[in-house]
mmCIF file of C-alpha atoms and ligand atoms in Angstrom:
data_model
loop_
_atom_site.group_PDB
_atom_site.id
_atom_site.type_symbol
_atom_site.label_atom_id
_atom_site.label_comp_id
_atom_site.label_asym_id
_atom_site.label_seq_id
_atom_site.Cartn_x
_atom_site.Cartn_y
_atom_site.Cartn_z
ATOM 1 C CA MET A 1 9.665 12.194 -1.242
ATOM 2 C CA ASP A 2 9.344 8.468 -1.983
ATOM 3 C CA ALA A 3 7.842 7.055 1.212
ATOM 4 C CA ASN A 4 5.353 4.925 -0.737
ATOM 5 C CA ALA A 5 8.324 2.918 -2.031
ATOM 6 C CA THR A 6 9.661 2.358 1.458
ATOM 7 C CA THR A 7 10.421 4.101 4.750
ATOM 8 C CA PRO A 8 13.349 3.997 7.180
ATOM 9 C CA LEU A 9 12.997 2.375 10.597
ATOM 10 C CA LEU A 10 12.157 4.884 13.292
ATOM 11 C CA PRO A 11 14.782 4.784 16.088
ATOM 12 C CA GLU A 12 12.241 3.331 18.544
ATOM 13 C CA VAL A 13 11.555 0.483 16.114
ATOM 14 C CA PHE A 14 15.247 -0.290 15.729
ATOM 15 C CA GLU A 15 15.731 -0.262 19.519
ATOM 16 C CA ALA A 16 12.750 -2.534 20.118
ATOM 17 C CA MET A 17 14.106 -5.067 17.590
ATOM 18 C CA CYS A 18 17.737 -5.100 18.759
ATOM 19 C CA PRO A 19 17.489 -7.580 21.671
ATOM 20 C CA TYR A 20 15.829 -10.171 19.437
ATOM 21 C CA TRP A 21 18.786 -10.693 17.083
ATOM 22 C CA MET A 22 21.406 -11.889 19.577
ATOM 23 C CA GLU A 23 20.301 -11.763 23.195
ATOM 24 C CA HIS A 24 16.758 -13.154 22.929
ATOM 25 C CA PHE A 25 17.343 -15.264 19.854
ATOM 26 C CA GLY A 26 15.059 -18.147 20.839
ATOM 27 C CA ASN A 27 12.699 -20.011 18.548
ATOM 28 C CA ALA A 28 9.168 -19.102 19.637
ATOM 29 C CA SER A 29 8.177 -22.782 19.343
ATOM 30 C CA SER A 30 10.754 -23.994 21.897
ATOM 31 C CA ILE A 31 9.500 -24.764 25.370
ATOM 32 C CA HIS A 32 12.632 -23.682 27.243
ATOM 33 C CA MET A 33 13.224 -20.204 28.591
ATOM 34 C CA HIS A 34 14.747 -18.838 25.357
ATOM 35 C CA GLY A 35 11.748 -19.992 23.358
ATOM 36 C CA GLN A 36 9.270 -18.654 25.885
ATOM 37 C CA ARG A 37 10.866 -15.233 25.820
ATOM 38 C CA ALA A 38 10.469 -15.150 22.038
ATOM 39 C CA ARG A 39 6.888 -16.452 22.333
ATOM 40 C CA THR A 40 6.005 -13.700 24.819
ATOM 41 C CA ALA A 41 7.365 -11.072 22.414
ATOM 42 C CA VAL A 42 5.299 -12.514 19.532
ATOM 43 C CA ASP A 43 2.169 -12.682 21.716
ATOM 44 C CA ARG A 44 2.593 -9.060 22.798
ATOM 45 C CA ALA A 45 3.102 -8.007 19.182
ATOM 46 C CA ARG A 46 -0.075 -9.859 18.251
ATOM 47 C CA GLU A 47 -2.027 -7.868 20.860
ATOM 48 C CA THR A 48 -0.708 -4.615 19.386
ATOM 49 C CA LEU A 49 -1.649 -5.669 15.855
ATOM 50 C CA ALA A 50 -5.110 -6.700 17.067
ATOM 51 C CA GLU A 51 -5.551 -3.169 18.392
ATOM 52 C CA PHE A 52 -4.170 -1.744 15.134
ATOM 53 C CA PHE A 53 -6.721 -3.743 13.078
ATOM 54 C CA ASN A 54 -9.538 -3.648 15.712
ATOM 55 C CA CYS A 55 -9.844 -7.438 15.835
ATOM 56 C CA HIS A 56 -9.150 -10.380 18.145
ATOM 57 C CA ASP A 57 -5.570 -11.543 18.744
ATOM 58 C CA ALA A 58 -6.420 -14.889 17.146
ATOM 59 C CA GLU A 59 -7.311 -13.094 13.901
ATOM 60 C CA VAL A 60 -3.757 -11.758 13.352
ATOM 61 C CA VAL A 61 -1.354 -13.762 11.159
ATOM 62 C CA PHE A 62 2.257 -12.631 10.820
ATOM 63 C CA ASN A 63 3.857 -13.050 7.398
ATOM 64 C CA SER A 64 6.545 -11.605 5.123
ATOM 65 C CA GLY A 65 4.653 -8.513 3.917
ATOM 66 C CA GLY A 66 2.185 -7.157 1.423
ATOM 67 C CA THR A 67 2.985 -9.464 -1.474
ATOM 68 C CA GLU A 68 2.450 -12.539 0.665
ATOM 69 C CA GLY A 69 -0.797 -11.200 2.131
ATOM 70 C CA ASP A 70 -2.165 -10.313 -1.305
ATOM 71 C CA ASN A 71 -1.115 -13.681 -2.786
ATOM 72 C CA THR A 72 -2.591 -15.540 0.192
ATOM 73 C CA ALA A 73 -5.970 -13.875 -0.239
ATOM 74 C CA LEU A 74 -6.268 -14.965 -3.869
ATOM 75 C CA PHE A 75 -4.439 -18.307 -3.888
ATOM 76 C CA GLY A 76 -5.800 -19.292 -0.473
ATOM 77 C CA LEU A 77 -9.484 -18.694 -1.168
ATOM 78 C CA LEU A 78 -10.090 -19.326 -4.857
ATOM 79 C CA HIS A 79 -10.634 -22.683 -6.550
ATOM 80 C CA PRO A 80 -11.135 -23.649 -10.212
ATOM 81 C CA GLY A 81 -14.522 -22.424 -11.391
ATOM 82 C CA ASP A 82 -14.594 -19.483 -8.949
ATOM 83 C CA HIS A 83 -14.810 -15.875 -10.090
ATOM 84 C CA CYS A 84 -12.892 -13.010 -8.501
ATOM 85 C CA ILE A 85 -13.432 -9.240 -8.670
ATOM 86 C CA THR A 86 -10.597 -6.799 -8.243
ATOM 87 C CA THR A 87 -9.609 -3.488 -9.833
ATOM 88 C CA SER A 88 -7.260 -2.545 -12.634
ATOM 89 C CA ILE A 89 -5.340 -0.202 -10.289
ATOM 90 C CA GLU A 90 -4.193 -2.809 -7.756
ATOM 91 C CA HIS A 91 -0.552 -3.528 -6.984
ATOM 92 C CA SER A 92 1.095 -6.226 -9.094
ATOM 93 C CA ALA A 93 0.949 -8.554 -6.060
ATOM 94 C CA ILE A 94 -2.801 -8.807 -6.776
ATOM 95 C CA LEU A 95 -2.780 -8.378 -10.560
ATOM 96 C CA GLU A 96 -0.141 -11.028 -11.195
ATOM 97 C CA ALA A 97 -1.767 -13.455 -8.742
ATOM 98 C CA ALA A 98 -5.053 -13.044 -10.636
ATOM 99 C CA ARG A 99 -3.252 -13.629 -13.953
ATOM 100 C CA ARG A 100 -1.698 -16.832 -12.577
ATOM 101 C CA LEU A 101 -5.129 -18.026 -11.408
ATOM 102 C CA ALA A 102 -6.528 -17.555 -14.916
ATOM 103 C CA GLN A 103 -4.354 -20.513 -15.962
ATOM 104 C CA HIS A 104 -6.206 -22.622 -13.371
ATOM 105 C CA GLY A 105 -9.755 -21.869 -14.452
ATOM 106 C CA ILE A 106 -10.365 -18.918 -12.144
ATOM 107 C CA GLU A 107 -11.651 -15.851 -13.957
ATOM 108 C CA THR A 108 -11.125 -12.335 -12.662
ATOM 109 C CA THR A 109 -12.963 -9.135 -13.526
ATOM 110 C CA PHE A 110 -10.723 -6.063 -13.292
ATOM 111 C CA VAL A 111 -12.979 -3.108 -12.510
ATOM 112 C CA ALA A 112 -11.648 0.171 -13.971
ATOM 113 C CA PRO A 113 -11.547 3.370 -11.909
ATOM 114 C CA GLN A 114 -13.252 6.630 -12.761
ATOM 115 C CA PRO A 115 -10.933 9.344 -14.159
ATOM 116 C CA SER A 116 -10.471 10.574 -10.561
ATOM 117 C CA GLY A 117 -8.884 7.244 -9.615
ATOM 118 C CA LEU A 118 -11.884 6.251 -7.502
ATOM 119 C CA ILE A 119 -13.546 2.873 -7.909
ATOM 120 C CA ASP A 120 -17.334 3.154 -8.156
ATOM 121 C CA PRO A 121 -18.909 0.545 -5.820
ATOM 122 C CA ALA A 122 -21.771 0.231 -8.351
ATOM 123 C CA ASP A 123 -19.229 -1.166 -10.831
ATOM 124 C CA ILE A 124 -18.215 -3.793 -8.276
ATOM 125 C CA LEU A 125 -21.871 -4.703 -7.755
ATOM 126 C CA ARG A 126 -22.416 -4.993 -11.516
ATOM 127 C CA ALA A 127 -19.430 -7.357 -11.858
ATOM 128 C CA ILE A 128 -20.847 -9.925 -9.407
ATOM 129 C CA ARG A 129 -21.749 -13.350 -10.843
ATOM 130 C CA PRO A 130 -23.147 -16.463 -9.155
ATOM 131 C CA GLN A 131 -19.573 -17.875 -9.072
ATOM 132 C CA THR A 132 -18.011 -14.779 -7.450
ATOM 133 C CA ARG A 133 -16.170 -15.884 -4.301
ATOM 134 C CA LEU A 134 -13.799 -12.982 -3.587
ATOM 135 C CA ILE A 135 -13.649 -9.204 -3.968
ATOM 136 C CA SER A 136 -10.214 -7.640 -3.441
ATOM 137 C CA VAL A 137 -9.835 -3.853 -3.410
ATOM 138 C CA MET A 138 -7.026 -1.690 -2.083
ATOM 139 C CA LEU A 139 -7.515 0.898 0.660
ATOM 140 C CA ALA A 140 -5.108 3.540 -0.695
ATOM 141 C CA ASN A 141 -3.583 3.458 -4.141
ATOM 142 C CA ASN A 142 0.212 3.418 -4.047
ATOM 143 C CA GLU A 143 0.621 5.824 -6.980
ATOM 144 C CA THR A 144 -2.095 8.427 -6.412
ATOM 145 C CA GLY A 145 -2.893 7.914 -2.720
ATOM 146 C CA VAL A 146 -6.615 7.832 -3.623
ATOM 147 C CA LEU A 147 -8.645 6.233 -0.813
ATOM 148 C CA GLN A 148 -11.191 3.750 -2.101
ATOM 149 C CA PRO A 149 -14.798 3.489 -0.795
ATOM 150 C CA ILE A 150 -14.079 0.205 0.958
ATOM 151 C CA GLU A 151 -16.885 0.486 3.517
ATOM 152 C CA GLU A 152 -19.453 0.608 0.726
ATOM 153 C CA ILE A 153 -17.743 -2.280 -1.033
ATOM 154 C CA GLY A 154 -17.706 -4.175 2.290
ATOM 155 C CA LYS A 155 -21.496 -3.732 2.503
ATOM 156 C CA ILE A 156 -21.905 -5.115 -0.998
ATOM 157 C CA ALA A 157 -19.737 -8.117 -0.073
ATOM 158 C CA ALA A 158 -21.753 -8.713 3.110
ATOM 159 C CA ASP A 159 -25.119 -8.412 1.326
ATOM 160 C CA THR A 160 -24.078 -10.859 -1.365
ATOM 161 C CA GLY A 161 -22.158 -13.318 0.857
ATOM 162 C CA ILE A 162 -18.821 -12.810 -0.939
ATOM 163 C CA PHE A 163 -15.411 -12.817 0.776
ATOM 164 C CA PHE A 164 -13.712 -9.408 0.879
ATOM 165 C CA HIS A 165 -9.949 -8.748 1.000
ATOM 166 C CA ILE A 166 -8.404 -5.303 1.417
ATOM 167 C CA ASP A 167 -4.818 -4.515 0.424
ATOM 168 C CA ALA A 168 -4.183 -1.923 3.124
ATOM 169 C CA VAL A 169 -0.418 -1.727 2.546
ATOM 170 C CA GLN A 170 -0.522 1.977 1.596
ATOM 171 C CA GLY A 171 -3.314 2.900 3.994
ATOM 172 C CA ALA A 172 -1.792 1.462 7.169
ATOM 173 C CA GLY A 173 -0.328 4.200 9.326
ATOM 174 C CA LYS A 174 -1.985 6.910 7.216
ATOM 175 C CA VAL A 175 -5.646 6.250 8.091
ATOM 176 C CA LYS A 176 -7.096 4.498 11.122
ATOM 177 C CA LEU A 177 -7.743 0.872 10.247
ATOM 178 C CA ASP A 178 -10.931 -0.823 11.441
ATOM 179 C CA VAL A 179 -11.670 -4.244 9.984
ATOM 180 C CA ARG A 180 -15.072 -4.418 11.683
ATOM 181 C CA ARG A 181 -16.192 -1.172 10.084
ATOM 182 C CA TYR A 182 -14.797 -2.257 6.703
ATOM 183 C CA GLY A 183 -16.648 -5.569 6.907
ATOM 184 C CA CYS A 184 -13.688 -7.403 5.382
ATOM 185 C CA HIS A 185 -12.627 -11.031 5.875
ATOM 186 C CA LEU A 186 -8.966 -10.434 5.066
ATOM 187 C CA LEU A 187 -6.699 -7.384 5.194
ATOM 188 C CA SER A 188 -2.989 -7.168 4.384
ATOM 189 C CA ILE A 189 -0.304 -4.775 5.619
ATOM 190 C CA SER A 190 3.466 -4.462 5.244
ATOM 191 C CA ALA A 191 5.864 -3.159 7.919
ATOM 192 C CA HIS A 192 8.309 -1.377 5.622
ATOM 193 C CA LYS A 193 5.718 1.111 4.364
ATOM 194 C CA MET A 194 5.150 2.351 7.924
ATOM 195 C CA HIS A 195 8.669 2.703 9.341
ATOM 196 C CA GLY A 196 9.021 -0.979 10.208
ATOM 197 C CA PRO A 197 11.435 -3.578 8.823
ATOM 198 C CA LYS A 198 11.349 -4.944 5.279
ATOM 199 C CA GLY A 199 10.187 -8.516 4.728
ATOM 200 C CA THR A 200 7.652 -8.436 7.571
ATOM 201 C CA GLY A 201 3.913 -7.964 7.531
ATOM 202 C CA ALA A 202 0.639 -9.150 8.908
ATOM 203 C CA MET A 203 -2.771 -10.159 7.792
ATOM 204 C CA PHE A 204 -6.150 -9.918 9.464
ATOM 205 C CA VAL A 205 -8.030 -13.168 8.881
ATOM 206 C CA ARG A 206 -11.590 -13.028 10.167
ATOM 207 C CA ARG A 207 -12.425 -16.023 12.347
ATOM 208 C CA GLY A 208 -13.815 -18.884 10.246
ATOM 209 C CA THR A 209 -12.505 -17.605 6.891
ATOM 210 C CA PRO A 210 -11.423 -20.733 4.986
ATOM 211 C CA VAL A 211 -8.186 -19.329 3.588
ATOM 212 C CA GLU A 212 -5.525 -21.943 2.931
ATOM 213 C CA SER A 213 -1.934 -21.280 3.879
ATOM 214 C CA LEU A 214 0.489 -20.599 1.009
ATOM 215 C CA LEU A 215 3.307 -22.193 2.993
ATOM 216 C CA VAL A 216 2.943 -25.556 4.661
ATOM 217 C CA GLY A 217 5.242 -27.128 7.225
ATOM 218 C CA GLY A 218 5.063 -26.514 10.978
ATOM 219 C CA SER A 219 1.924 -25.494 12.823
ATOM 220 C CA HIS A 220 2.982 -21.859 13.274
ATOM 221 C CA GLU A 221 0.369 -19.102 13.318
ATOM 222 C CA ARG A 222 -2.403 -21.635 14.072
ATOM 223 C CA ARG A 223 -1.520 -23.506 10.871
ATOM 224 C CA ARG A 224 -2.227 -20.427 8.777
ATOM 225 C CA ARG A 225 1.413 -19.668 7.881
ATOM 226 C CA ALA A 226 4.211 -22.173 8.347
ATOM 227 C CA GLY A 227 7.784 -21.087 9.089
ATOM 228 C CA THR A 228 9.743 -20.096 12.195
ATOM 229 C CA GLU A 229 8.527 -16.682 13.296
ATOM 230 C CA ASN A 230 10.724 -13.697 12.414
ATOM 231 C CA VAL A 231 10.657 -12.527 16.027
ATOM 232 C CA ALA A 232 12.729 -9.363 15.588
ATOM 233 C CA GLY A 233 10.682 -8.422 12.510
ATOM 234 C CA ILE A 234 7.397 -9.056 14.298
ATOM 235 C CA VAL A 235 8.535 -6.937 17.266
ATOM 236 C CA GLY A 236 9.557 -4.179 14.829
ATOM 237 C CA LEU A 237 6.211 -4.318 13.028
ATOM 238 C CA ALA A 238 4.359 -4.051 16.354
ATOM 239 C CA LYS A 239 6.454 -1.069 17.440
ATOM 240 C CA ALA A 240 5.824 0.607 14.083
ATOM 241 C CA ALA A 241 2.070 -0.055 14.471
ATOM 242 C CA GLU A 242 2.101 1.376 17.999
ATOM 243 C CA LEU A 243 3.873 4.540 16.791
ATOM 244 C CA ALA A 244 1.499 4.768 13.827
ATOM 245 C CA MET A 245 -1.495 4.688 16.185
ATOM 246 C CA HIS A 246 0.055 7.594 18.126
ATOM 247 C CA SER A 247 0.701 9.542 14.927
ATOM 248 C CA LEU A 248 -2.929 9.189 13.914
ATOM 249 C CA GLY A 249 -4.048 10.758 17.180
ATOM 250 C CA ASP A 250 -1.402 13.423 17.857
ATOM 251 C CA GLY A 251 -1.754 15.647 14.783
ATOM 252 C CA THR A 252 1.230 14.187 12.864
ATOM 253 C CA ILE A 253 -0.937 13.046 9.969
ATOM 254 C CA ASP A 254 -2.731 16.409 9.774
ATOM 255 C CA ARG A 255 0.644 18.161 9.692
ATOM 256 C CA LEU A 256 1.721 15.809 6.918
ATOM 257 C CA ALA A 257 -1.428 16.576 4.902
ATOM 258 C CA ALA A 258 -0.750 20.316 5.271
ATOM 259 C CA LEU A 259 2.836 19.859 4.053
ATOM 260 C CA ARG A 260 1.649 17.768 1.099
ATOM 261 C CA ASP A 261 -1.000 20.367 0.255
ATOM 262 C CA ARG A 262 1.568 23.175 0.268
ATOM 263 C CA LEU A 263 3.891 21.168 -1.975
ATOM 264 C CA GLU A 264 1.043 20.314 -4.349
ATOM 265 C CA THR A 265 -0.401 23.844 -4.562
ATOM 266 C CA GLU A 266 2.985 25.341 -5.335
ATOM 267 C CA ILE A 267 3.919 22.711 -7.949
ATOM 268 C CA LEU A 268 0.572 23.168 -9.689
ATOM 269 C CA ARG A 269 1.479 26.842 -10.243
ATOM 270 C CA ILE A 270 4.012 25.633 -12.832
ATOM 271 C CA PRO A 271 2.306 25.954 -16.252
ATOM 272 C CA GLY A 272 1.434 22.683 -18.015
ATOM 273 C CA THR A 273 0.872 20.646 -14.850
ATOM 274 C CA GLY A 274 -2.164 18.954 -13.321
ATOM 275 C CA LEU A 275 -3.230 16.652 -10.532
ATOM 276 C CA ASN A 276 -3.829 12.922 -10.924
ATOM 277 C CA GLY A 277 -6.514 12.066 -8.382
ATOM 278 C CA ALA A 278 -8.876 15.000 -8.892
ATOM 279 C CA ASP A 279 -12.619 15.091 -9.612
ATOM 280 C CA ALA A 280 -14.247 16.685 -12.671
ATOM 281 C CA HIS A 281 -13.890 20.143 -11.066
ATOM 282 C CA GLY A 282 -10.181 19.655 -10.470
ATOM 283 C CA GLU A 283 -10.658 19.146 -6.718
ATOM 284 C CA PRO A 284 -8.592 16.386 -5.138
ATOM 285 C CA VAL A 285 -10.580 13.343 -4.035
ATOM 286 C CA ALA A 286 -9.921 11.791 -0.597
ATOM 287 C CA ARG A 287 -6.301 10.642 -0.506
ATOM 288 C CA ALA A 288 -3.681 9.332 1.904
ATOM 289 C CA ALA A 289 -2.206 12.383 3.644
ATOM 290 C CA ASN A 290 1.327 11.960 2.324
ATOM 291 C CA THR A 291 0.783 11.448 -1.411
ATOM 292 C CA THR A 292 0.335 13.627 -4.466
ATOM 293 C CA ASN A 293 0.722 12.652 -8.122
ATOM 294 C CA ILE A 294 1.225 15.397 -10.703
ATOM 295 C CA TRP A 295 1.611 15.396 -14.488
ATOM 296 C CA PHE A 296 4.025 17.685 -16.295
ATOM 297 C CA ASP A 297 3.395 18.277 -19.992
ATOM 298 C CA HIS A 298 6.184 18.642 -22.545
ATOM 299 C CA LEU A 299 8.882 16.660 -20.830
ATOM 300 C CA GLU A 300 9.933 13.104 -20.141
ATOM 301 C CA GLY A 301 9.127 11.870 -16.644
ATOM 302 C CA GLU A 302 12.233 9.748 -16.307
ATOM 303 C CA ALA A 303 14.474 12.670 -17.150
ATOM 304 C CA LEU A 304 12.768 14.705 -14.434
ATOM 305 C CA VAL A 305 13.184 11.871 -11.897
ATOM 306 C CA ILE A 306 16.913 11.808 -12.685
ATOM 307 C CA ALA A 307 17.271 15.600 -12.637
ATOM 308 C CA LEU A 308 15.617 15.717 -9.215
ATOM 309 C CA ASP A 309 17.746 12.850 -7.942
ATOM 310 C CA LEU A 310 20.843 14.881 -8.841
ATOM 311 C CA LYS A 311 19.444 17.650 -6.646
ATOM 312 C CA GLY A 312 18.886 15.279 -3.724
ATOM 313 C CA VAL A 313 15.136 14.742 -4.256
ATOM 314 C CA ALA A 314 13.917 11.127 -4.557
ATOM 315 C CA VAL A 315 10.563 10.687 -6.324
ATOM 316 C CA SER A 316 8.933 7.985 -8.445
ATOM 317 C CA GLY A 317 7.898 8.466 -12.062
ATOM 318 C CA GLY A 318 4.802 7.332 -13.906
ATOM 319 C CA SER A 319 6.513 4.526 -15.736
ATOM 320 C CA ALA A 320 7.981 1.230 -14.698
ATOM 321 C CA CYS A 321 10.387 -1.170 -16.294
ATOM 322 C CA HIS A 322 8.726 -4.424 -17.409
ATOM 323 C CA SER A 323 10.800 -7.012 -19.270
ATOM 324 C CA GLY A 324 13.335 -4.414 -20.312
ATOM 325 C CA ALA A 325 10.762 -1.961 -21.753
ATOM 326 C CA THR A 326 9.553 1.196 -20.043
ATOM 327 C CA GLU A 327 5.788 1.031 -19.727
ATOM 328 C CA PRO A 328 3.555 3.871 -18.567
ATOM 329 C CA SER A 329 1.898 3.321 -15.175
ATOM 330 C CA HIS A 330 -1.048 0.912 -15.392
ATOM 331 C CA VAL A 331 -2.812 2.969 -12.717
ATOM 332 C CA LEU A 332 -2.598 6.266 -14.591
ATOM 333 C CA MET A 333 -3.472 4.586 -17.897
ATOM 334 C CA ALA A 334 -6.558 3.006 -16.266
ATOM 335 C CA MET A 335 -7.566 6.501 -15.115
ATOM 336 C CA GLY A 336 -7.570 7.550 -18.762
ATOM 337 C CA LEU A 337 -4.318 9.498 -19.081
ATOM 338 C CA ASP A 338 -2.585 9.292 -22.420
ATOM 339 C CA LYS A 339 0.806 7.564 -22.552
ATOM 340 C CA ASN A 340 2.909 10.721 -22.614
ATOM 341 C CA ARG A 341 1.076 12.274 -19.702
ATOM 342 C CA ALA A 342 1.233 9.039 -17.697
ATOM 343 C CA ARG A 343 4.975 8.777 -18.358
ATOM 344 C CA ALA A 344 5.496 12.401 -17.400
ATOM 345 C CA SER A 345 3.753 12.100 -14.029
ATOM 346 C CA LEU A 346 5.611 12.166 -10.736
ATOM 347 C CA ARG A 347 4.574 10.741 -7.402
ATOM 348 C CA PHE A 348 5.655 12.726 -4.369
ATOM 349 C CA SER A 349 5.092 10.684 -1.201
ATOM 350 C CA LEU A 350 6.248 12.297 2.018
ATOM 351 C CA LEU A 351 7.756 10.515 4.994
ATOM 352 C CA LYS A 352 5.921 11.288 8.203
ATOM 353 C CA THR A 353 9.189 12.834 9.391
ATOM 354 C CA ALA A 354 9.188 15.280 6.428
ATOM 355 C CA THR A 355 9.766 18.932 7.305
ATOM 356 C CA ASP A 356 8.956 22.358 5.871
ATOM 357 C CA ALA A 357 12.613 22.576 4.839
ATOM 358 C CA ASP A 358 12.235 19.394 2.731
ATOM 359 C CA VAL A 359 9.261 20.876 0.910
ATOM 360 C CA ASP A 360 11.095 24.211 0.460
ATOM 361 C CA HIS A 361 14.009 22.358 -1.123
ATOM 362 C CA VAL A 362 11.765 20.593 -3.651
ATOM 363 C CA LEU A 363 10.037 23.853 -4.497
ATOM 364 C CA ARG A 364 13.423 25.491 -5.049
ATOM 365 C CA VAL A 365 14.824 22.884 -7.442
ATOM 366 C CA LEU A 366 11.748 21.562 -9.263
ATOM 367 C CA PRO A 367 10.616 24.585 -11.361
ATOM 368 C CA GLU A 368 14.157 25.077 -12.635
ATOM 369 C CA ALA A 369 14.510 21.383 -13.557
ATOM 370 C CA VAL A 370 11.160 21.434 -15.392
ATOM 371 C CA GLU A 371 12.091 24.544 -17.341
ATOM 372 C CA HIS A 372 15.489 23.142 -18.283
ATOM 373 C CA LEU A 373 14.055 19.799 -19.483
ATOM 374 C CA ARG A 374 11.277 21.454 -21.444
ATOM 375 C CA ALA A 375 13.863 23.507 -23.295
ATOM 376 C CA LEU A 376 15.667 20.304 -24.295
ATOM 377 C CA SER A 377 12.812 17.866 -24.678
ATOM 378 C CA PRO A 378 11.949 16.166 -27.989
ATOM 379 C CA VAL A 379 8.474 15.732 -26.466
ATOM 380 C CA ALA A 380 8.168 19.515 -26.214
ATOM 381 C CA ALA A 381 9.406 19.901 -29.749
ATOM 382 C CA GLY A 382 6.778 17.401 -30.893
ATOM 383 C CA THR A 383 9.355 15.021 -32.305
ATOM 384 C CA LEU A 384 8.603 12.189 -29.903
ATOM 385 C CA GLY A 385 5.317 10.310 -30.222
HETATM 386 C C1 PLP B 401 -0.523 -1.330 -2.504
HETATM 387 C C2 PLP B 401 0.613 -2.282 -2.301
HETATM 388 N N1 PLP B 401 0.348 -3.580 -2.113
HETATM 389 C C3 PLP B 401 1.315 -4.489 -1.921
HETATM 390 C C4 PLP B 401 2.643 -4.120 -1.918
HETATM 391 C C5 PLP B 401 3.706 -5.155 -1.706
HETATM 392 O O1 PLP B 401 4.176 -5.101 -0.381
HETATM 393 P P1 PLP B 401 5.594 -5.729 0.012
HETATM 394 O O2 PLP B 401 6.641 -4.775 -0.500
HETATM 395 O O3 PLP B 401 5.577 -5.800 1.513
HETATM 396 O O4 PLP B 401 5.675 -7.073 -0.587
HETATM 397 C C6 PLP B 401 2.979 -2.771 -2.122
HETATM 398 C C7 PLP B 401 4.393 -2.336 -2.190
HETATM 399 O O5 PLP B 401 4.755 -1.436 -2.926
HETATM 400 C C8 PLP B 401 1.928 -1.830 -2.313
HETATM 401 O O6 PLP B 401 2.186 -0.535 -2.520
#
């Protein structure tokens, strides 16, 4: 139930990668046979990623994952005096990059979401200044799964001549990607969120986008990302992308959404719970098919995460450890939740291999764990602020 943290390799991905560790170990820059075999594998992977993004092969850049893609978009495009627009619910790979840029004379506006978790494109439009050079907005939020109106934001970027980056790390494999439809210049994905290997990712870089490489050295990736290609990782990412494209067409994602909906509906029957990512009428907004985020009043989220772990259920809570202190989720706080409710929220994010039996197990152990913790909780007794 924690697929948004990471996913296991699918067997087909593992098998596709295997020959590239020992047998076909060549450096893709070498001109001899070993190098050419590696080069062919990288070229084929690039074709698959181009199909995955709906772009040209030459617009695909392989890298180390989502953090690198996000950092590249900001550090590679912005110069002192520029202004950047992003949102307050982005991943720390964007937020921390923006904070670093502030020390170099680059200001960022962090647009807040509506209580539903949706960014209003009108707020993006309002934040534009003459110096605005980049807009960066995520496709799917990692905590709530909420899908952002990126096509509308892409139109705003196009109309105003501003570069547009999409962090699609949590959307890839869950919705069909289409960089042409989105109107973006840059888009980042990570293999390990879609059943590929950790430490591997890719970026769409629209032809002519003047993004500078973070890493300099050799002329790899058309000088857009130096460093010997991680051939096995790239092959694994391509296999994962190929399988993801199948899953989007063969009903797997619809099945996943139905499983998630059943889980969510049943959990919400527990008194003192509610959905994070719902509109004013309590209806869920558009979300990635695998994710639901639910608050539980009168208990401590961390205690529930641990209680569930002891029952074999892995979930993430609404707080994270920063510099030794437990802070409530910046995403849920930006959506207007109070600290206690943000802390006592759980994210359930299903693997695409999740089964009815997995959901049944959660529904068996969760109500009991909630009841037990509420009986013990100082929050319930009103003795904890
Ligand atoms: C939305 C989002 N962006 C970026 C990242 C970072 O990706 P990576 O783990 O590949 O560095 C994550 C990972 O949790 C994420 O959820």
